[in-house]
Coordinates of C-alpha atoms in Angstrom, one line a residue:
M275 CA -23.0 -24.0 -11.1
K276 CA -25.8 -24.8 -8.7
H277 CA -23.4 -24.2 -5.8
V278 CA -22.4 -20.8 -7.2
S279 CA -26.1 -19.9 -7.8
R280 CA -27.0 -20.7 -4.2
L281 CA -24.1 -18.6 -2.9
L282 CA -25.2 -15.7 -5.2
L283 CA -28.7 -15.9 -3.8
Q284 CA -27.5 -15.9 -0.2
T285 CA -25.2 -13.0 -0.9
L286 CA -28.0 -11.0 -2.6
I287 CA -30.3 -11.6 0.3
A288 CA -27.6 -10.3 2.6
I289 CA -27.4 -7.1 0.5
V290 CA -31.1 -6.6 0.3
V291 CA -31.7 -6.9 4.1
P292 CA -30.2 -3.5 5.1
L293 CA -32.2 -1.8 2.3
R294 CA -35.6 -2.7 3.7
A295 CA -36.3 0.8 4.9
S296 CA -39.4 1.6 6.8
S297 CA -41.9 3.9 5.0
Q298 CA -42.2 5.9 8.2
A299 CA -39.9 8.9 8.5
F300 CA -36.6 8.4 10.3
I301 CA -33.1 9.7 10.1
R302 CA -29.8 7.8 10.7
L303 CA -26.7 9.8 10.3
S304 CA -23.3 8.4 9.4
Q305 CA -21.8 11.9 9.5
P306 CA -21.5 13.5 12.0
S307 CA -21.3 10.6 14.4
R308 CA -22.5 12.8 17.4
E309 CA -25.2 15.4 17.8
Q310 CA -22.6 17.9 19.2
S311 CA -19.0 18.1 18.0
N312 CA -16.0 20.3 18.4
V313 CA -14.1 20.6 15.1
S314 CA -11.1 22.5 13.8
T315 CA -11.9 22.4 10.0
A316 CA -14.6 24.4 8.4
R317 CA -15.7 21.8 5.8
Q318 CA -18.0 19.2 7.3
F319 CA -20.6 16.7 5.9
I320 CA -24.1 15.7 6.8
A321 CA -24.7 12.2 5.4
G322 CA -27.1 9.5 6.3
R323 CA -30.3 7.6 5.5
T324 CA -34.0 8.0 5.7
C325 CA -37.0 6.1 4.4
T326 CA -37.3 5.5 0.7
G327 CA -39.7 8.1 -0.6
C328 CA -39.0 10.5 2.3
Q329 CA -38.2 14.2 1.6
V330 CA -35.3 15.7 3.6
T331 CA -34.6 19.4 4.4
I332 CA -31.7 20.9 6.3
N333 CA -32.5 24.2 7.9
G334 CA -35.4 24.4 5.5
E335 CA -33.4 23.7 2.4
K336 CA -34.4 20.7 0.4
V337 CA -31.8 17.9 0.0
Y338 CA -31.6 15.4 -2.7
V339 CA -32.5 11.9 -1.5
Y340 CA -31.4 8.9 -3.6
S341 CA -33.6 5.9 -4.4
T342 CA -31.8 4.0 -1.6
G343 CA -33.0 6.6 1.0
T344 CA -29.5 8.1 1.4
F345 CA -28.4 11.7 1.2
A346 CA -25.1 13.6 1.6
V347 CA -24.4 17.4 1.7
K348 CA -21.4 19.5 2.3
K349 CA -21.4 22.4 4.8
E350 CA -18.9 25.2 5.3
L351 CA -18.9 26.3 8.9
T352 CA -18.4 29.7 10.4
E353 CA -16.3 30.2 13.5
G354 CA -18.3 29.4 16.6
R355 CA -21.6 27.6 16.9
N356 CA -23.2 26.1 13.8
A357 CA -26.7 24.5 14.3
F358 CA -28.6 22.4 11.7
T359 CA -32.1 21.0 11.9
I360 CA -32.7 18.0 9.7
V361 CA -36.3 17.1 8.9
A362 CA -37.5 13.9 7.1
E363 CA -41.1 13.8 5.9
D364 CA -42.8 10.6 4.7
D365 CA -45.6 10.2 2.2
N366 CA -48.2 10.4 5.0
G367 CA -46.9 13.9 6.1
K368 CA -45.4 12.6 9.3
T369 CA -42.0 14.1 10.1
Y370 CA -38.9 13.1 12.1
T371 CA -36.5 15.8 13.3
K372 CA -32.8 15.6 14.2
N373 CA -30.7 18.5 15.5
I374 CA -26.9 18.6 15.2
T375 CA -24.4 21.3 16.3
W376 CA -20.8 21.9 15.4
Y377 CA -18.6 24.2 17.3
Y378 CA -15.9 25.3 14.9
A379 CA -12.6 26.7 16.3
P380 CA -9.9 27.0 13.7
P381 CA -6.4 25.9 14.9
P382 CA -4.5 28.9 16.3
A383 CA -1.8 30.4 14.1
P384 CA 1.8 29.8 15.2
R385 CA 3.0 32.4 17.6
V386 CA 6.4 33.7 18.5
T387 CA 7.7 32.1 21.7
S388 CA 7.7 35.0 24.1
A389 CA 9.3 33.3 27.1
F390 CA 12.8 31.9 27.1
R391 CA 12.2 28.2 26.5
I392 CA 12.1 25.4 23.9
D393 CA 8.5 24.7 22.9
F394 CA 9.2 21.4 21.1
M395 CA 11.6 19.5 18.9
E396 CA 11.2 16.8 16.3
I397 CA 14.1 14.4 15.4
F398 CA 14.0 12.4 12.2
P399 CA 13.9 9.4 11.7
K400 CA 11.3 9.1 14.5
G401 CA 11.2 6.4 17.1
N402 CA 13.5 4.5 19.4
L403 CA 16.6 4.0 17.2
E404 CA 19.8 1.9 17.1
L405 CA 22.3 3.7 14.9
S406 CA 25.6 3.2 13.2
A407 CA 28.4 5.6 12.3
G408 CA 27.5 7.4 9.1
D409 CA 23.7 7.6 9.9
T410 CA 22.2 11.0 9.6
L411 CA 19.8 12.6 12.1
H412 CA 17.8 15.7 11.4
I413 CA 16.2 18.1 13.9
K414 CA 13.5 20.8 13.8
M415 CA 13.0 22.8 17.0
K416 CA 10.8 25.8 18.0
G417 CA 11.8 28.1 20.8
Y418 CA 12.8 31.6 21.8
P419 CA 14.0 33.5 18.7
G420 CA 17.5 35.0 18.3
A421 CA 19.2 32.6 20.7
R422 CA 22.2 30.2 20.1
A423 CA 20.9 26.7 19.6
T424 CA 22.9 23.5 19.7
W425 CA 22.4 19.8 20.0
L426 CA 24.6 16.6 19.6
N427 CA 28.2 17.3 20.4
N428 CA 27.4 21.0 20.7
V429 CA 26.7 21.2 16.9
P430 CA 24.9 24.5 16.2
L431 CA 21.4 24.7 14.8
R432 CA 20.4 27.3 12.2
E433 CA 17.4 29.6 12.9
L434 CA 15.2 29.8 9.8
P435 CA 14.4 33.2 8.4
A436 CA 10.8 34.1 9.2
S437 CA 10.1 34.0 5.4
Q438 CA 10.8 30.3 5.5
S439 CA 8.8 29.5 8.7
G440 CA 5.3 31.0 8.1
G441 CA 6.3 34.5 9.2
V442 CA 7.2 33.3 12.7
P443 CA 10.8 33.4 13.9
G444 CA 12.3 30.9 16.4
Y445 CA 12.3 27.7 14.3
Y446 CA 15.7 26.0 14.3
T447 CA 17.0 23.2 12.1
G448 CA 20.0 21.1 11.7
M449 CA 21.5 17.7 10.9
Y450 CA 24.2 15.5 12.3
I451 CA 26.2 12.6 10.8
L452 CA 27.1 10.1 13.6
Q453 CA 30.8 9.4 14.1
P454 CA 32.4 6.2 15.3
S455 CA 33.4 8.0 18.5
D456 CA 29.7 8.8 19.4
S457 CA 28.3 6.8 22.2
L458 CA 24.8 8.2 22.9
L459 CA 25.2 6.5 26.4
N460 CA 22.4 8.5 28.0
G461 CA 19.9 7.3 25.5
R462 CA 18.4 10.8 25.1
I463 CA 19.3 13.6 22.7
S464 CA 19.3 17.1 24.2
A465 CA 18.8 20.4 22.5
R466 CA 19.9 23.6 24.1
L467 CA 19.1 27.3 23.8
Q468 CA 21.5 29.9 25.2
N469 CA 21.0 33.6 25.5
G470 CA 23.6 35.3 27.6
S471 CA 23.4 33.7 31.1
E472 CA 20.1 31.9 30.3
T473 CA 20.0 28.3 29.2
A474 CA 17.0 26.1 28.2
V475 CA 17.3 22.4 27.6
L476 CA 14.8 19.9 26.1
N477 CA 15.4 16.1 26.0
S478 CA 14.1 13.9 23.2
T479 CA 11.0 11.7 23.8
Y480 CA 12.6 8.7 22.1
R481 CA 15.8 6.9 23.0
Y482 CA 18.9 6.4 20.9
R483 CA 21.9 4.1 21.1
M484 CA 24.8 3.1 18.9
M485 CA 25.2 -0.4 17.5
P486 CA 28.1 -2.3 19.1
H487 CA 31.4 -2.0 17.2
G488 CA 33.3 -5.0 16.0
T489 CA 31.7 -8.0 14.3
P490 CA 28.5 -6.9 12.6
L491 CA 25.2 -8.4 13.6
M492 CA 24.1 -10.8 10.9
G493 CA 20.7 -12.5 10.4
R494 CA 18.9 -14.8 8.0
T495 CA 15.4 -14.5 6.6
I496 CA 13.0 -17.0 8.2
D497 CA 10.9 -18.0 5.1
N498 CA 10.1 -16.9 1.5
M499 CA 7.3 -14.6 2.8
T500 CA 10.0 -12.3 4.2
Y501 CA 9.9 -8.8 2.8
L502 CA 12.0 -5.7 2.7
T503 CA 10.6 -2.2 3.1
S504 CA 12.0 1.2 2.2
S505 CA 11.4 2.7 5.6
A506 CA 10.2 1.7 9.1
T507 CA 7.1 3.8 8.9
G508 CA 4.2 4.1 6.5
D509 CA 0.5 4.7 5.9
R510 CA -2.5 2.5 6.8
L511 CA -1.0 -0.2 4.5
G512 CA 2.3 -0.1 6.4
P513 CA 5.8 0.7 5.1
D514 CA 6.3 0.6 1.4
K515 CA 7.5 -2.9 0.5
T516 CA 10.4 -3.2 -1.9
G517 CA 10.3 -6.9 -2.5
Y518 CA 10.2 -10.4 -1.1
L519 CA 13.2 -12.6 -0.3
D520 CA 13.7 -16.3 -0.3
K521 CA 14.4 -18.2 3.0
D522 CA 17.9 -18.0 4.6
V523 CA 19.1 -14.9 2.8
L524 CA 21.9 -13.3 4.7
L525 CA 21.5 -9.7 5.9
Q526 CA 23.7 -7.4 7.8
V527 CA 21.9 -5.4 10.6
V528 CA 23.2 -1.8 10.8
G529 CA 20.4 -0.3 13.0
K530 CA 17.0 -0.5 14.3
Q531 CA 13.9 1.7 14.2
G532 CA 11.0 0.7 16.4
D533 CA 10.2 -2.9 15.4
Y534 CA 12.2 -2.9 12.2
Y535 CA 15.8 -3.8 11.7
K536 CA 17.8 -1.5 9.3
V537 CA 19.9 -3.7 7.0
R538 CA 22.7 -3.0 4.7
L539 CA 22.1 -4.4 1.2
S540 CA 25.2 -2.9 -0.4
S541 CA 27.5 0.1 0.0
Q542 CA 24.9 2.4 -1.5
R543 CA 21.6 0.9 -0.4
T544 CA 19.9 0.0 2.9
A545 CA 16.4 -1.3 3.6
F546 CA 14.2 -2.3 6.6
I547 CA 12.8 -5.7 7.7
P548 CA 10.4 -6.5 10.5
E549 CA 12.3 -7.9 13.4
P550 CA 10.3 -11.2 13.6
L551 CA 11.2 -12.0 10.0
L552 CA 15.0 -12.0 10.6
D553 CA 16.7 -14.8 12.6
T554 CA 19.8 -13.2 14.3
E555 CA 20.5 -16.3 16.5
I556 CA 23.0 -17.6 13.9
P557 CA 26.8 -17.9 14.0
Q558 CA 28.1 -14.4 13.8
E559 CA 30.9 -13.6 11.4
A560 CA 31.8 -10.7 9.1
P561 CA 30.0 -10.9 5.7
A562 CA 32.1 -12.4 2.9
V563 CA 32.4 -10.9 -0.5
S564 CA 30.7 -13.1 -3.1
I565 CA 32.2 -13.7 -6.5
V566 CA 29.8 -14.6 -9.3
S567 CA 30.5 -17.9 -11.1
D568 CA 28.9 -20.6 -13.3
A569 CA 26.2 -18.6 -15.1
K570 CA 23.4 -20.5 -17.0
V571 CA 20.6 -19.4 -19.2
W572 CA 18.2 -22.1 -20.4
G573 CA 14.6 -23.1 -21.0
D574 CA 12.5 -26.2 -20.4
E575 CA 8.9 -27.1 -21.2
K576 CA 7.6 -24.8 -18.4
A577 CA 9.7 -21.6 -18.3
D578 CA 13.0 -19.9 -19.0
Y579 CA 15.7 -19.5 -16.4
V580 CA 18.7 -17.4 -15.5
S581 CA 21.0 -18.7 -12.8
I582 CA 24.4 -17.9 -11.2
E583 CA 26.4 -19.4 -8.3
L584 CA 27.3 -17.3 -5.3
S585 CA 29.2 -18.0 -2.1
D586 CA 26.1 -17.3 0.1
K587 CA 22.4 -16.4 -0.2
L588 CA 22.6 -12.7 -0.8
P589 CA 19.8 -10.1 -0.9
Y590 CA 18.3 -9.1 -4.2
T591 CA 15.9 -6.5 -5.6
S592 CA 14.2 -6.3 -9.0
T593 CA 12.2 -4.2 -11.3
Q594 CA 10.9 -4.4 -14.9
I595 CA 10.5 -2.5 -18.1
V596 CA 7.4 -3.1 -20.2
S597 CA 8.6 -1.9 -23.6
P598 CA 10.9 -3.4 -24.6
G599 CA 10.3 -6.2 -22.2
E600 CA 13.0 -6.5 -19.6
I601 CA 13.5 -7.9 -16.0
I602 CA 16.3 -6.3 -14.0
V603 CA 17.6 -8.1 -10.9
D604 CA 20.3 -6.6 -8.6
I605 CA 22.2 -9.0 -6.3
H606 CA 23.7 -7.0 -3.5
G607 CA 27.1 -7.9 -2.2
A608 CA 28.3 -9.7 -5.4
Y609 CA 30.7 -9.0 -8.2
T610 CA 32.4 -10.7 -11.0
E611 CA 36.2 -10.9 -11.7
Q612 CA 35.9 -12.2 -15.3
G613 CA 33.5 -12.5 -18.2
V614 CA 30.3 -14.4 -17.6
S615 CA 28.8 -16.7 -20.2
T616 CA 25.7 -15.4 -22.0
L617 CA 25.0 -18.6 -24.0
L618 CA 21.2 -19.2 -24.4
Q619 CA 20.1 -22.8 -24.3
G620 CA 16.5 -23.5 -25.5
T621 CA 15.0 -20.2 -24.2
R622 CA 11.7 -19.1 -25.8
E623 CA 10.9 -15.9 -23.9
I624 CA 14.4 -14.7 -22.9
T625 CA 16.2 -13.2 -25.9
G626 CA 19.4 -12.2 -24.1
V627 CA 21.1 -11.4 -20.8
Q628 CA 23.5 -8.6 -20.0
W629 CA 25.7 -9.0 -16.9
Q630 CA 26.4 -5.6 -15.4
Q631 CA 28.3 -4.2 -12.4
P632 CA 26.5 -0.8 -11.6
A633 CA 28.4 -0.6 -8.3
H634 CA 31.5 -2.5 -7.0
D635 CA 29.3 -4.6 -4.8
V636 CA 26.1 -4.9 -6.9
F637 CA 25.8 -7.5 -9.7
R638 CA 23.0 -7.0 -12.2
M639 CA 21.2 -9.3 -14.5
A640 CA 19.4 -7.4 -17.3
I641 CA 17.1 -10.0 -18.9
S642 CA 15.7 -9.1 -22.3
L643 CA 12.3 -10.6 -23.3
K644 CA 10.3 -11.1 -26.4
H645 CA 7.2 -9.6 -24.7
A646 CA 6.3 -7.4 -21.7
P647 CA 7.0 -9.5 -18.6
W648 CA 4.3 -12.0 -17.7
G649 CA 5.7 -12.7 -14.3
Y650 CA 8.9 -14.2 -12.6
Q651 CA 10.1 -15.8 -9.4
I652 CA 13.5 -15.4 -7.7
Y653 CA 14.7 -18.2 -5.5
Y654 CA 17.7 -20.0 -4.2
E655 CA 18.8 -23.7 -4.5
G656 CA 21.8 -23.9 -2.2
N657 CA 23.8 -20.8 -3.0
R658 CA 22.6 -20.7 -6.6
I659 CA 20.2 -17.9 -7.3
T660 CA 17.7 -18.5 -10.1
V661 CA 15.2 -16.2 -11.9
K662 CA 12.4 -18.2 -13.3
V663 CA 10.7 -16.3 -16.1
K664 CA 7.1 -17.1 -17.0
R665 CA 6.3 -17.3 -20.7
V666 CA 3.4 -15.5 -22.3
P667 CA 0.9 -18.2 -23.1
E668 CA 0.7 -19.4 -26.7
N669 CA -3.1 -19.1 -26.7
L670 CA -3.9 -15.5 -25.5
S671 CA -7.5 -16.0 -24.7
L672 CA -9.2 -16.6 -21.4
R673 CA -9.8 -20.3 -22.3
G674 CA -7.3 -22.4 -20.4
L675 CA -5.9 -19.6 -18.3
V676 CA -5.9 -19.8 -14.5
I677 CA -7.2 -16.6 -12.9
G678 CA -7.0 -15.7 -9.2
V679 CA -10.0 -13.8 -7.9
D680 CA -9.8 -12.2 -4.5
A681 CA -13.0 -11.1 -2.8
G682 CA -11.8 -8.3 -0.5
H683 CA -12.4 -8.4 3.3
G684 CA -14.7 -11.0 4.9
G685 CA -15.8 -12.2 8.3
G686 CA -14.8 -9.8 11.0
N687 CA -13.0 -7.7 8.4
M688 CA -16.1 -5.9 7.1
G689 CA -14.3 -3.3 5.0
S690 CA -16.1 0.0 4.5
V691 CA -19.8 0.6 5.1
G692 CA -22.2 2.4 2.8
L693 CA -24.8 4.9 4.0
T694 CA -27.4 2.2 3.5
G695 CA -25.6 -0.1 6.0
V696 CA -24.3 -2.5 3.4
Y697 CA -20.8 -3.9 4.0
E698 CA -18.0 -3.8 1.5
K699 CA -17.2 -7.5 2.3
T700 CA -20.7 -8.5 1.1
L701 CA -20.5 -6.7 -2.2
T702 CA -17.0 -7.9 -3.0
L703 CA -18.1 -11.5 -2.4
N704 CA -21.1 -11.0 -4.7
L705 CA -19.1 -9.4 -7.4
S706 CA -16.3 -12.0 -7.2
L707 CA -18.7 -14.8 -7.5
Q708 CA -20.3 -13.2 -10.6
L709 CA -16.8 -12.7 -12.0
K710 CA -15.9 -16.3 -11.3
A711 CA -19.0 -17.5 -13.2
A712 CA -18.2 -15.2 -16.1
L713 CA -14.6 -16.4 -16.3
E714 CA -15.5 -20.1 -16.1
K715 CA -18.1 -19.5 -18.9
E716 CA -15.1 -18.4 -21.1
G717 CA -13.2 -21.5 -20.2
A718 CA -10.8 -20.1 -17.6
S719 CA -10.1 -21.9 -14.3
V720 CA -10.6 -19.7 -11.2
I721 CA -8.8 -19.8 -7.8
M722 CA -10.8 -17.9 -5.1
T723 CA -9.6 -16.7 -1.7
R724 CA -13.1 -17.1 -0.4
T725 CA -16.5 -18.2 -1.7
S726 CA -18.4 -17.6 1.5
E727 CA -18.7 -15.2 4.4
K728 CA -15.5 -15.9 6.3
F729 CA -12.3 -14.2 7.4
V730 CA -9.1 -14.8 5.4
A731 CA -6.0 -13.0 6.6
N732 CA -4.2 -11.0 3.9
E733 CA -1.0 -12.9 4.5
D734 CA -2.9 -16.2 3.8
R735 CA -4.3 -14.8 0.6
L736 CA -0.8 -13.8 -0.6
S737 CA 0.7 -17.2 0.3
L738 CA -2.1 -19.0 -1.5
F739 CA -1.5 -17.1 -4.8
R740 CA 2.3 -17.3 -4.6
R741 CA 2.0 -21.0 -4.2
A742 CA -0.7 -21.5 -6.9
N743 CA 1.0 -19.0 -9.3
P744 CA -2.1 -18.2 -11.5
D745 CA -1.7 -16.5 -14.8
L746 CA -3.4 -13.4 -13.6
L747 CA -4.8 -12.0 -10.3
L748 CA -7.8 -9.7 -9.7
S749 CA -8.6 -8.4 -6.3
I750 CA -12.1 -6.9 -6.0
H751 CA -12.8 -4.0 -3.6
L752 CA -14.9 -0.9 -3.1
N753 CA -13.3 2.4 -2.3
S754 CA -14.2 4.7 0.6
S755 CA -13.6 8.4 1.5
G756 CA -14.5 10.6 4.4
N757 CA -15.9 13.0 1.7
P758 CA -19.2 11.5 0.6
V759 CA -20.1 14.4 -1.7
D760 CA -17.1 15.2 -3.9
I761 CA -15.2 11.9 -4.0
S762 CA -16.6 9.1 -6.3
G763 CA -15.6 7.0 -9.3
T764 CA -13.7 3.9 -10.3
A765 CA -10.0 3.1 -10.0
T766 CA -7.4 0.5 -10.4
Y767 CA -4.2 0.1 -8.5
Y768 CA -0.9 -1.7 -9.2
K769 CA 2.7 -1.6 -7.8
H770 CA 5.1 -3.1 -10.5
P771 CA 5.5 -1.5 -13.9
F772 CA 4.7 -4.8 -15.7
C773 CA 1.2 -4.8 -14.2
E774 CA 0.3 -1.4 -15.6
P775 CA -1.1 -2.6 -19.0
L776 CA -3.5 -5.0 -17.3
N777 CA -4.8 -2.3 -15.0
A778 CA -5.0 0.3 -17.7
A779 CA -7.1 -2.1 -19.9
I780 CA -9.6 -2.8 -17.2
H781 CA -9.8 0.8 -16.1
R782 CA -10.5 2.0 -19.6
R783 CA -13.5 -0.4 -19.8
L784 CA -14.8 0.5 -16.3
L785 CA -15.0 4.1 -17.4
E786 CA -17.5 3.1 -20.0
T787 CA -20.0 2.5 -17.2
G788 CA -20.2 6.3 -16.7
L789 CA -18.5 6.3 -13.4
N790 CA -16.1 9.1 -12.6
D791 CA -12.4 8.6 -13.3
F792 CA -10.4 8.0 -10.0
K793 CA -7.4 7.0 -12.2
N794 CA -5.2 4.0 -12.8
N795 CA -2.8 4.4 -9.9
G796 CA 0.8 2.9 -9.8
D797 CA 3.3 2.2 -7.0
F798 CA 0.5 1.1 -4.6
N799 CA 1.5 -0.8 -1.5
F800 CA -1.5 -3.2 -1.2
I801 CA -0.3 -6.7 -0.2
L802 CA -1.7 -8.5 -3.3
N803 CA 0.0 -5.9 -5.5
N804 CA 3.5 -7.0 -4.3
P805 CA 4.2 -10.4 -5.9
T806 CA 6.2 -10.5 -9.1
E807 CA 5.0 -14.0 -10.1
F808 CA 2.0 -12.8 -12.2
P809 CA 0.3 -9.6 -13.4
D810 CA -2.2 -8.4 -10.9
A811 CA -4.9 -5.7 -10.6
L812 CA -6.6 -4.2 -7.6
I813 CA -10.0 -3.1 -8.8
E814 CA -11.7 -0.5 -6.6
T815 CA -14.9 -0.7 -8.5
L816 CA -16.4 2.6 -7.0
F817 CA -16.9 4.5 -3.8
I818 CA -19.3 2.8 -1.4
S819 CA -19.1 6.0 0.7
N820 CA -20.6 8.1 -2.1
P821 CA -24.5 7.7 -2.1
G822 CA -24.6 7.9 -5.9
D823 CA -22.0 5.2 -6.4
E824 CA -23.6 3.1 -3.7
E825 CA -27.0 3.4 -5.4
Q826 CA -25.5 2.0 -8.6
I827 CA -23.6 -0.9 -7.0
L828 CA -26.8 -2.1 -5.3
N829 CA -28.5 -2.4 -8.7
P830 CA -28.0 -6.0 -9.9
Q831 CA -28.0 -4.8 -13.6
F832 CA -25.2 -2.4 -12.8
Q833 CA -23.2 -5.2 -11.1
Q834 CA -23.5 -7.3 -14.2
E835 CA -22.3 -4.3 -16.3
L836 CA -19.3 -4.0 -14.1
I837 CA -18.4 -7.6 -14.5
S838 CA -18.9 -7.3 -18.2
K839 CA -16.5 -4.4 -18.4
I840 CA -13.9 -6.2 -16.3
M841 CA -14.1 -9.2 -18.7
L842 CA -13.8 -6.9 -21.7
G843 CA -10.7 -5.3 -20.1
L844 CA -9.1 -8.7 -19.6
K845 CA -9.7 -9.5 -23.3
D846 CA -8.3 -6.2 -24.4
Y847 CA -5.2 -6.9 -22.3
L848 CA -4.7 -10.3 -23.9
R849 CA -5.4 -9.0 -27.3
G850 CA -2.8 -6.3 -26.9
L851 CA -0.2 -9.0 -25.9
A852 CA -1.1 -11.1 -29.0
G853 CA -0.8 -8.0 -31.2
G854 CA 2.8 -7.5 -29.9
R855 CA 4.0 -10.9 -31.3

């Protein structure tokens, strides 16, 4: 406890330092970042910091200044030059002035292409692609209206009615399903416009080629941190992950988009995998059909298990149902020719297993549970695939549980920055250490990703928790937005359905602090929301970008209240599970 107290003291000092504002008038702006800016949107923000106790006016109009010395206002610009004079005045009557100017030019409205040409075209999916027969390409093109438009193999494009294209004619769309005879030898896709004797041609920016015919390209996953995604593109968190696979799982490559292989899971489903995570330097042979055999369902002192034998390590996906509790695992490329045993041997959580064949090459395990799922792991031993189902603890209190606590960011990964200059990484560490102390006081054991100011890669955090397999995982963060005026509040985020009750319980309690409701949000792609081994919650306590929220989080008493509400949410969640018995 002395060690934790010393860390807390060091962290609090780090928080207080940026708040030691001079009593002399000054202005430091976070928005805008420059004194003169060209912008194409009318809504802009003036946000920054002055001395505590200073008064601030913008073009003579008084602005609210928080106790931290921060302020944020929204401005609607008019077209052309917009000048603002910001004045800060301290208790001694001394002033500091800062001038900013925005030049606002709204984006021009789309116009009809007056000359005979193609302005642009977009082909989807985007990127340099390797394709297979049966893949579909879509195109959208803008050019001279009323012409004949074609692309691959002289397939015509349809000109959209002006009512479907913002009142502007000359937008053409189409699709093409690749045929086995297509070669794409030149690597570029051309679109053409023809109008009498005139012809306009535009070549694609990206390159395209067909996968070689014959023996399919096969690969195996390099380790149990290999993941599949639903696409090759995504947002700031990357492509949406659909699940992790064990090592040496066999995958058939049917295409490539950028740095991602496209893989065929089964006849009705494909996925993507980062190229470095798939070893294609293996003996190449056509994938064999796998017949399911030797099913077992049993329990031991630690967990319950469902297991079947396959002819190879095949890919799998899973999901869950909370009420009634169920885990659904699909094994792609497998089928059964005869009845499979459903005999239960010593299970405590599993109440039944249904073997299903939703498609001719997809074998499904529908595992019924006594409770909502508490977590599960899927792995191979040889060619035998096993689903290890975690049991809900007998004693549903914090005492004796193992809780993972992740202090977001750290080291060179600073996270977001408040208007005061405080870093998200500093606040997450402080809150996580307080949460650790509160959990240990209740008798829980705590696994931390970091207890000091250091960098820990997200992949290392994930690996740590998947190895340690805690009962629950909480990741502590602060949210941020480019809108410091209207966006504020507390939120929780999860990915898998079985994690929703934990997040909902914590979120309900956090709202008792008086923070705005930024919702309990599902299907979120944060890396620590992806494991299925344990229920997890990403807690975005509030918006560090909002001066009101930031003012609260810098108050030690409010920090303690946040921790208290998280603890109450955890207890509510456990109490709800106990009530379901």
